[in-house]
Tab-separated table of C-alpha atoms and ligand atoms in Angstrom:
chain	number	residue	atom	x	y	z
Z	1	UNK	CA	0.000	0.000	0.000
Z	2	UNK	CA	1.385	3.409	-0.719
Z	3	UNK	CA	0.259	5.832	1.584
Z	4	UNK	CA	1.076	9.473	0.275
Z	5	UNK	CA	1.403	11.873	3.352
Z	6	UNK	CA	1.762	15.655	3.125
Z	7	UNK	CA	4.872	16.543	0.577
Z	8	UNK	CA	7.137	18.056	3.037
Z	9	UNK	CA	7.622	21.566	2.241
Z	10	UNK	CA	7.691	24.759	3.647
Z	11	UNK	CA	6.552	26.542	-0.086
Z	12	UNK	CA	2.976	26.148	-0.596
Z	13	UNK	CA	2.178	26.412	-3.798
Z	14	UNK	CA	-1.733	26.254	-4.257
Z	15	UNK	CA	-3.593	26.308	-7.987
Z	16	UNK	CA	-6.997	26.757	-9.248
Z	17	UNK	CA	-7.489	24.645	-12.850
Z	18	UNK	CA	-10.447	25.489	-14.263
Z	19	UNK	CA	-11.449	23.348	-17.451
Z	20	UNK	CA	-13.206	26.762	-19.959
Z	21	UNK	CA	-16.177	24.724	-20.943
Z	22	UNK	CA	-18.521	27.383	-19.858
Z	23	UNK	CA	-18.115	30.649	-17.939
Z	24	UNK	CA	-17.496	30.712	-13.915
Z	25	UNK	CA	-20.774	29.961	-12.264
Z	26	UNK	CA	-21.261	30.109	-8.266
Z	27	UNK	CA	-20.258	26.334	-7.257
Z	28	UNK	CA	-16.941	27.350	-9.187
Z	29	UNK	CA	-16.089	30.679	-7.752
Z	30	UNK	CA	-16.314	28.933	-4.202
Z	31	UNK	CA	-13.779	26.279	-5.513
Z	32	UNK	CA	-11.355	28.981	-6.708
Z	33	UNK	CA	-12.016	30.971	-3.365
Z	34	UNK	CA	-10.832	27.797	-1.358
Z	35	UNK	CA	-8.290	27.398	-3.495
Z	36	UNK	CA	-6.895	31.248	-2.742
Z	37	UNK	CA	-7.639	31.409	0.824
Z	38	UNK	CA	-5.696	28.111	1.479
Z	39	UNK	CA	-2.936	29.125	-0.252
Z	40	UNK	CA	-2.828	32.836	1.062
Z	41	UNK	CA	-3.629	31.971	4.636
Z	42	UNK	CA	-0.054	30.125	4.172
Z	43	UNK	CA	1.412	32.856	2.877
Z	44	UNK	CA	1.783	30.619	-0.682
Z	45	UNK	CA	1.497	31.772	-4.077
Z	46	UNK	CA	-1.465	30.718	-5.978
Z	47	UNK	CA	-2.074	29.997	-9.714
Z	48	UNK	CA	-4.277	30.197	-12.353
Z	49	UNK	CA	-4.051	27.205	-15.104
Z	50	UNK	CA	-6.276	26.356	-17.993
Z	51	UNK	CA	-7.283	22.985	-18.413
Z	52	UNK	CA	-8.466	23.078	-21.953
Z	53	UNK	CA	-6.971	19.669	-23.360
Z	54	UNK	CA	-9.874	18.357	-24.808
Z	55	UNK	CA	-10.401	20.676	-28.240
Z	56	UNK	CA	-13.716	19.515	-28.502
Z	57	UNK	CA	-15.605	21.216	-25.210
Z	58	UNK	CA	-13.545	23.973	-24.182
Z	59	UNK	CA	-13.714	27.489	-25.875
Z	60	UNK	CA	-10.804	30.072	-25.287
Z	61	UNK	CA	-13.529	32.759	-25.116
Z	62	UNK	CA	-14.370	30.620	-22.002
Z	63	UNK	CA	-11.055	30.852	-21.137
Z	64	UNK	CA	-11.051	34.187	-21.210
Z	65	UNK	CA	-14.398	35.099	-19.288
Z	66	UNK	CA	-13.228	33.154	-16.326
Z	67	UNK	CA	-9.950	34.892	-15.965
Z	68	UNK	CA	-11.656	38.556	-16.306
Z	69	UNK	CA	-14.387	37.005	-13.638
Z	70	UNK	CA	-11.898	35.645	-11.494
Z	71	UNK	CA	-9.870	38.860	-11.488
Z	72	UNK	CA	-12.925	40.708	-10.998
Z	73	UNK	CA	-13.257	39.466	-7.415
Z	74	UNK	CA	-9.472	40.114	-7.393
Z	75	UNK	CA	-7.966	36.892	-7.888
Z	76	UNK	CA	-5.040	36.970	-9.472
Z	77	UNK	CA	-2.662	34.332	-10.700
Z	78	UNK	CA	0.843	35.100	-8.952
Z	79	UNK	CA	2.628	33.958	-12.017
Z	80	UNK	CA	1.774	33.991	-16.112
Z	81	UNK	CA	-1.081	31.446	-16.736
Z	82	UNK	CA	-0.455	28.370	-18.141
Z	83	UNK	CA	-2.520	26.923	-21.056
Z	84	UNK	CA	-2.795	23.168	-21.363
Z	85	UNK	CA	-3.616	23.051	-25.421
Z	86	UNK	CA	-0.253	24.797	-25.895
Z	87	UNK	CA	1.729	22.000	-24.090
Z	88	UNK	CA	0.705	18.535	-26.393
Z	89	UNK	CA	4.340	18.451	-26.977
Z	90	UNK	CA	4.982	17.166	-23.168
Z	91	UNK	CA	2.310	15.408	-22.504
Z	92	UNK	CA	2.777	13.578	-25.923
Z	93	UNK	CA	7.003	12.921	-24.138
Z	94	UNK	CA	5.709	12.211	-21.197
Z	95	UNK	CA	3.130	9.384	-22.978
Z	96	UNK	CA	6.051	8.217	-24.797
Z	97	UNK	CA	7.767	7.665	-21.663
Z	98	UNK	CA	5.030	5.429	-20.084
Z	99	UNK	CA	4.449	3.498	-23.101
Z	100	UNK	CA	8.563	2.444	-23.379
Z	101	UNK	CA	7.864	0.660	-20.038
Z	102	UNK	CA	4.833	-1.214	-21.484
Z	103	UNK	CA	2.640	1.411	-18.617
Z	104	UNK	CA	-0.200	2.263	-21.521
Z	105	UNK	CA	-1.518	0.055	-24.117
Z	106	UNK	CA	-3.231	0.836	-27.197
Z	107	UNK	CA	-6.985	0.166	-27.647
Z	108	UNK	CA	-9.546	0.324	-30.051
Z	109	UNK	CA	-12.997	0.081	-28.259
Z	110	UNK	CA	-15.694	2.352	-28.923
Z	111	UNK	CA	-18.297	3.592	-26.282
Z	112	UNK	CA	-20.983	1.141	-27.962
Z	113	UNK	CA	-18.527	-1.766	-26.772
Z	114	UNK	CA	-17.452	-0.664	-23.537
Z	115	UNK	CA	-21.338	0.115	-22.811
Z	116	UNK	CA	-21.675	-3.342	-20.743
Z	117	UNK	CA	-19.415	-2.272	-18.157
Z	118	UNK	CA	-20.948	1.466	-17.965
Z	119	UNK	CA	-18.549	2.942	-19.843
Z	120	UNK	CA	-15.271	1.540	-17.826
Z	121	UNK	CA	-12.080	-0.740	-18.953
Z	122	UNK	CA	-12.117	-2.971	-17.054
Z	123	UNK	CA	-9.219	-5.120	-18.453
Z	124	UNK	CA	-6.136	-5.567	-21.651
Z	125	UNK	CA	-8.044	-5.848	-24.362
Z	126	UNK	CA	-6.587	-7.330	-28.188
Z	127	UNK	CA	-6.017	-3.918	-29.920
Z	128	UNK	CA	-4.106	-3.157	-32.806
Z	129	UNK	CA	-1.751	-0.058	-33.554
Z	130	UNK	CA	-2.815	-0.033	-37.065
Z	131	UNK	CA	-6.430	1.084	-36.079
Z	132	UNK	CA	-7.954	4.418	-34.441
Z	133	UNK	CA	-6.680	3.796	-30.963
Z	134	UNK	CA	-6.384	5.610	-27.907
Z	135	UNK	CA	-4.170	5.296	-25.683
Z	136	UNK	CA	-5.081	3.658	-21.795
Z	137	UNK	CA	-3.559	2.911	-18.818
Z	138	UNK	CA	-3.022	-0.591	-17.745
Z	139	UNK	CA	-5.067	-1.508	-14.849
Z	140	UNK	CA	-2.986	-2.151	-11.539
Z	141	UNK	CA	-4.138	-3.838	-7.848
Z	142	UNK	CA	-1.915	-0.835	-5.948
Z	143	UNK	CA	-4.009	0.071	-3.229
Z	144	UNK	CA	-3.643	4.257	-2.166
Z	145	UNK	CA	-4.614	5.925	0.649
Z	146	UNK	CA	-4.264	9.603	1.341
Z	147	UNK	CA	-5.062	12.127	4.431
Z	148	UNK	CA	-7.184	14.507	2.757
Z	149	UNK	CA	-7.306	17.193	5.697
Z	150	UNK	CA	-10.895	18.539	4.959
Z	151	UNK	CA	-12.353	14.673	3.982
Z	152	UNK	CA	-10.311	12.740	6.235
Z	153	UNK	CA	-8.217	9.291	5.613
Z	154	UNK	CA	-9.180	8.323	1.675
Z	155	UNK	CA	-8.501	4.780	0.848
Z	156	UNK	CA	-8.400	3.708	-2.795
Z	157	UNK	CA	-9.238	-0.324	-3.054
Z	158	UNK	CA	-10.570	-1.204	-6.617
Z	159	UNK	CA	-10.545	2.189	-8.473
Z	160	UNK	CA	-7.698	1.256	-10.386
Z	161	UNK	CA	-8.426	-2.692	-10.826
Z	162	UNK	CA	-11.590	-1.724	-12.456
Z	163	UNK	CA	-10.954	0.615	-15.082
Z	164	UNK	CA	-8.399	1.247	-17.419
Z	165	UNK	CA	-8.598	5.453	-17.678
Z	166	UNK	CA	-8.105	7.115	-21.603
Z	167	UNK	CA	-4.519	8.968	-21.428
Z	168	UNK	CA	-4.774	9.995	-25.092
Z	169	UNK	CA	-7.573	9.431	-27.164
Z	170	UNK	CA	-8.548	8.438	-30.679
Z	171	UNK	CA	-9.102	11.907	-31.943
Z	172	UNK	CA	-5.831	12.794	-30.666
Z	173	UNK	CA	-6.633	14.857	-27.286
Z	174	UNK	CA	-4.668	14.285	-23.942
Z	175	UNK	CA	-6.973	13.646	-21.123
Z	176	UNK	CA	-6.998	15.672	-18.321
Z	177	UNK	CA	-5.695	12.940	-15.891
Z	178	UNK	CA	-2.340	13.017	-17.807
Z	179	UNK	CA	-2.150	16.797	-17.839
Z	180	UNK	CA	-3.229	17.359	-14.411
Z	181	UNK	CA	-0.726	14.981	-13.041
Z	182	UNK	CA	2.023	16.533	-15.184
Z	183	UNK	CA	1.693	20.412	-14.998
Z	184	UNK	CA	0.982	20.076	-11.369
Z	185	UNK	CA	4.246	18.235	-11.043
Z	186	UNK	CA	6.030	20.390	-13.670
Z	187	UNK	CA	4.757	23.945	-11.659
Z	188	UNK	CA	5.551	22.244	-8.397
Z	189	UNK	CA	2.550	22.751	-6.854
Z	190	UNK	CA	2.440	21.324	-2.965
Z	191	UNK	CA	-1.531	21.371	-2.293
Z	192	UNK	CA	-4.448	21.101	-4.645
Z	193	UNK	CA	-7.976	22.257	-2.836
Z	194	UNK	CA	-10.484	20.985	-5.057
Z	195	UNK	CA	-14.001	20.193	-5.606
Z	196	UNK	CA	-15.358	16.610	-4.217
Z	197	UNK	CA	-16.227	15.330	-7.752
Z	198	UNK	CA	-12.676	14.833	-8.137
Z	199	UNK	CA	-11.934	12.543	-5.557
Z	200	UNK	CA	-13.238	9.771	-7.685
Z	201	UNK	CA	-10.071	10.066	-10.424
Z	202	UNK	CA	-7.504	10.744	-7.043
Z	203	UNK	CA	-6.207	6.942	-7.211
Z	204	UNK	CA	-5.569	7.417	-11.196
Z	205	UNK	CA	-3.303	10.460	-10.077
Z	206	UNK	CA	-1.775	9.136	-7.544
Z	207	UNK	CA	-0.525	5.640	-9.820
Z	208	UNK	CA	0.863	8.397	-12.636
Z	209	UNK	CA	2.522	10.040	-9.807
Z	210	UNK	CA	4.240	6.066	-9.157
Z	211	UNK	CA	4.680	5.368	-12.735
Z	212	UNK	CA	6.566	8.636	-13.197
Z	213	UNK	CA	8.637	8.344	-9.631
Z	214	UNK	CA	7.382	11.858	-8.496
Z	215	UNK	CA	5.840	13.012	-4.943
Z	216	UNK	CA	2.701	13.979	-5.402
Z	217	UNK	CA	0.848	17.224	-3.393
Z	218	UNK	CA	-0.993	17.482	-0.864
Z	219	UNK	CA	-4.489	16.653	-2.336
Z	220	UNK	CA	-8.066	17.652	-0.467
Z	221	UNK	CA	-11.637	18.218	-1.181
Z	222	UNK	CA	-13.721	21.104	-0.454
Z	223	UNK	CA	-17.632	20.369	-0.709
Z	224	UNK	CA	-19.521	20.435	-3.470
Z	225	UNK	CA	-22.748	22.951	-4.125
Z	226	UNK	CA	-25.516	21.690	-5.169
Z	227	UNK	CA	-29.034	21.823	-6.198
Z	228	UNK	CA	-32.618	20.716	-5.513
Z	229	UNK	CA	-31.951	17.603	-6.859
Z	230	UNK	CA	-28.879	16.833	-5.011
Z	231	UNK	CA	-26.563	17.251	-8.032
Z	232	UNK	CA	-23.300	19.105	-8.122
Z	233	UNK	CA	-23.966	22.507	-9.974
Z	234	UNK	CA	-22.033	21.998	-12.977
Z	235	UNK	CA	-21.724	23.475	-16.542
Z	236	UNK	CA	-23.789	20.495	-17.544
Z	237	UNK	CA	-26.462	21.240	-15.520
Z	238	UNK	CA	-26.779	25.023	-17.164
Z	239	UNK	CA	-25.534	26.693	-13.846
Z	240	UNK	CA	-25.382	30.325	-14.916
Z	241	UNK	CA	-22.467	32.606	-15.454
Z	242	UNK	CA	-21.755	35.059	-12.160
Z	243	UNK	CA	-21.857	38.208	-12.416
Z	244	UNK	CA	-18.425	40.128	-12.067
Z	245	UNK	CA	-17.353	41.969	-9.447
Z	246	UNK	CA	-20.587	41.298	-7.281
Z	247	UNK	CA	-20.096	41.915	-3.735
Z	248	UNK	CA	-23.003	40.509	-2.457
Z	249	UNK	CA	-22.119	36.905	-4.810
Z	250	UNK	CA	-18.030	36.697	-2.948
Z	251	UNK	CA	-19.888	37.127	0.373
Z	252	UNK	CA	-22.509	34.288	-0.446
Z	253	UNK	CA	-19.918	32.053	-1.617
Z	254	UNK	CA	-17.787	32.830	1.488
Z	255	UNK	CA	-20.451	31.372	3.411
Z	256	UNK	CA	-20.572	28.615	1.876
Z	257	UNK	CA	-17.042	27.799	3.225
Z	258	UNK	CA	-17.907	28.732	6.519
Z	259	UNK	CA	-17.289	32.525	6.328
Z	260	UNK	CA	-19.920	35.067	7.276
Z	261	UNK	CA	-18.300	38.149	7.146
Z	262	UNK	CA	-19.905	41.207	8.592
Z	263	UNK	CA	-19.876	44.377	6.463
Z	264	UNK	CA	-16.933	43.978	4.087
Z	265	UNK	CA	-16.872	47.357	2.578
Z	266	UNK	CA	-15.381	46.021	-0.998
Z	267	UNK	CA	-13.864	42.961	-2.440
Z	268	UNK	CA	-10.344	43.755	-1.692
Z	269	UNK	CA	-11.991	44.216	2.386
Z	270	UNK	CA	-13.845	40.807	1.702
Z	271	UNK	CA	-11.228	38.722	1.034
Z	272	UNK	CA	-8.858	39.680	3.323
Z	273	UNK	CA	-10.890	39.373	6.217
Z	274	UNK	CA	-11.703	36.026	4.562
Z	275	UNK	CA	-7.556	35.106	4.540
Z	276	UNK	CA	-8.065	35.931	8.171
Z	277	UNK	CA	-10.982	33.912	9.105
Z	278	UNK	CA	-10.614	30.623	6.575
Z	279	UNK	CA	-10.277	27.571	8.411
Z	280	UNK	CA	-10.962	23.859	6.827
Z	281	UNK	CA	-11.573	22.167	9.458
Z	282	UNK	CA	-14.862	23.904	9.652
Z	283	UNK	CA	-15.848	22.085	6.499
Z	284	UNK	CA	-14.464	18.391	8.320
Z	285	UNK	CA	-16.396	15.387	6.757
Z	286	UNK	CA	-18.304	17.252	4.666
Z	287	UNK	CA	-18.708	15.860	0.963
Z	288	UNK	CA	-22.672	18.169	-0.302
Z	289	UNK	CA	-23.608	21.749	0.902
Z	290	UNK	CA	-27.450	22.115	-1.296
Z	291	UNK	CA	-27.806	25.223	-2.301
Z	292	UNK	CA	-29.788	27.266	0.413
Z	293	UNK	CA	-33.041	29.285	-0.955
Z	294	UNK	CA	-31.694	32.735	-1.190
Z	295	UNK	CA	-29.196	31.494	-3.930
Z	296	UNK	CA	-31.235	29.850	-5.859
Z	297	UNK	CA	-31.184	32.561	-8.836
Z	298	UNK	CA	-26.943	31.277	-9.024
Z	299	UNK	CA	-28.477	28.000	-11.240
A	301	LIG	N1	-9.904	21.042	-14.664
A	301	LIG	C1	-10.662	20.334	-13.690
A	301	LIG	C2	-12.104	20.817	-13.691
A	301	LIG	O1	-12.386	21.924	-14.130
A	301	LIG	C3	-10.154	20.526	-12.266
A	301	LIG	C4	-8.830	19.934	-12.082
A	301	LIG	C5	-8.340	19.811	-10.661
A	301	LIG	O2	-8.597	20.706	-9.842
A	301	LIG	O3	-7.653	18.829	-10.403
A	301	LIG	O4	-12.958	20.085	-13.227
C-alpha cells in the first residue's frame, strides 16, 4: 500500500485549474475561493491554469471570461497562466515515456462496446496499432490511501483494478488525468484544494505520480454545491455565469465555506478578512452543501 502523506515543504504552492467549458458559475467561484484562501492563509502563491486539453468542449472565449471574472473578485494568478492546449508536446514525451515501459496500451474500443461495463475498462483488451486507438492505462491492484485534511483518511481499493482510464484518445486529445498529473508536477505545486467530484479520479493520479517516480501534493476536497436535486452545480447542468465583481455573490460564496463576514466594505476588504478567518476544518467530513433558498437565482 502506498500511503502518500503531506509533501514536506515549507513553499505552498496552491492552484486553481479550471477546465473553460462554460463561464465561472457560483459552485466554481467557491472552488477557486478555497483554493486562494488556502494558499494565502499560508502565505503561498497561488495559480491560475487552464485545463483546456480536450479541443472539442472547451472554448478560449471561455477561457477568457473566467480569468476577467476571477480577477474581478481580485484573484489573481501570482505567475503567467499556463494553457494546457499549448503543451501537447509534453504530454505527448511524457506518454512516450510510459508506453517504453509497457505502462499504456493501445486500444480500439468504442463507447458502444465498452457500454456493458458502464462505460469503464475494465481489463487488456486485443487492440491493434494499425487502427484508431487511444491510448489507456493498464489496470494495476496498488491500493492508495491519502489524508485529505478537509475529507479525512481516503482509501483507494478497486478504483484502479476496475478501469483502465483514456490517457490519449482516438481523436488525438490528452486527457486531463495526464495533464493534471504533469503540470501540477512540472509547476511544483504542494496542495491542490479541489471540488469533491474529483476525488473519484484521485487513485488514477496518484498511480501516474508512481509510474513517473514523483511526490505527489498534498491533495483535499472542499464540498460540493448543489441543487434541488442533489446534483453538483455543474456546466452540464446550465448553472449560470456570475456576475463580475458582485459583492453581495463573494460574500454568499464565502459562506458557503464557513465565512460570514460582517460588512466587508469592498472585495479587496472581503477577502482579506476572509484570509483571516478561513479555516478547513470547519468544512471536516463534509462531501454536499445544497444550495440554500436565497441562492437559488446562481443556477
Ligand atoms: N480542470 C478540472 C475541472 O475543471 C479541475 C482539475 C483539478 O482541480 O484537479 O474540473
Amino acid at each position: 500500500m502506498s500511503n502518500h502523506e503531506s509533501f514536506i515543504s515549507n513553499i505552498y504552492r496552491g492552484r486553481f485549474a479550471p477546465s473553460p467549458t462554460g463561464p465561472l458559475h457560483f459552485g466554481s467561484l467557491v472552488s477557486a475561493l478555497a483554493s486562494y484562501l488556502d494558499a494565502k492563509k499560508q502565505q503561498g502563491s497561488w495559480i491560475i491554469r487552464i485545463e483546456d486539453v480536450d479541443g472539442t468542449r472547451c472554448k478560449s472565449s471561455y477561457a477568457q471570461q473566467i480569468i476577467e471574472t476571477l480577477n474581478s473578485y481580485q484573484l489573481f494568478s501570482d505567475e503567467p497562466i499556463r494553457t494546457q492546449s499549448q503543451h501537447n508536446a509534453l504530454y505527448e514525451q511524457k506518454l512516450h515515456e510510459l508506453k517504453k515501459q509497457s505502462f499504456v496500451f493501445p486500444c480500439n474500443c468504442t463507447r458502444q462496446s465498452l457500454a456493458q461495463y458502464n462505460g469503464n475498462h475494465p481489463f487488456e483488451c486485443q487492440s491493434s496499432i494499425n487502427k484508431p486507438h487511444s491510448w489507456r492505462l493498464r489496470t494495476s491492484s496498488a491500493v492508495y490511501q491519502c489524508q485529505d485534511s478537509i475529507q479525512g483518511t481516503l482509501l483507494f481499493t478497486d478504483d484502479l483494478k476496475n478501469n483502465c482510464p483514456v490517457l490519449k484518445r482516438k481523436d488525438g486529445f490528452f486527457s486531463y488525468q495526464l495533464a493534471v498529473v504533469v503540470d501540477d508536477h512540472l509547476q511544483q505545486i504542494s496542495h491542490l484544494v479541489r471540488g469533491a467530484d474529483l476525488i473519484e479520479t484521485t487513485a488514477q493520479q496518484l498511480y501516474l505520480y508512481d509510474l513517473f517516480g514523483w511526490t505527489p501534493p498534498n491533495i483535499c476536497h472542499i464540498p460540493l454545491i448543489t441543487n434541488h436535486y442533489g446534483d453538483k452545480i455543474s456546466k452540464q447542468n446550465h448553472a449560470k455565469a456570475i456576475e463580475n465583481h458582485h459583492l453581495p455573490t463573494l460574500i454568499r460564496a464565502l459562506h458557503y465555506l464557513k465565512i460570514d463576514l460582517a460588512a466587508p466594505s469592498s472585495i479587496t476588504d472581503a477577502l482579506w478578512q476572509a484570509i483571516e478567518a478561513w479555516d478547513p476544518s470547519k468544512l471536516k467530513g463534509t462531501k454536499y452543501l445544497p444550495l440554500e433558498a436565497q441562492d437559488l437565482h446562481f443556477i
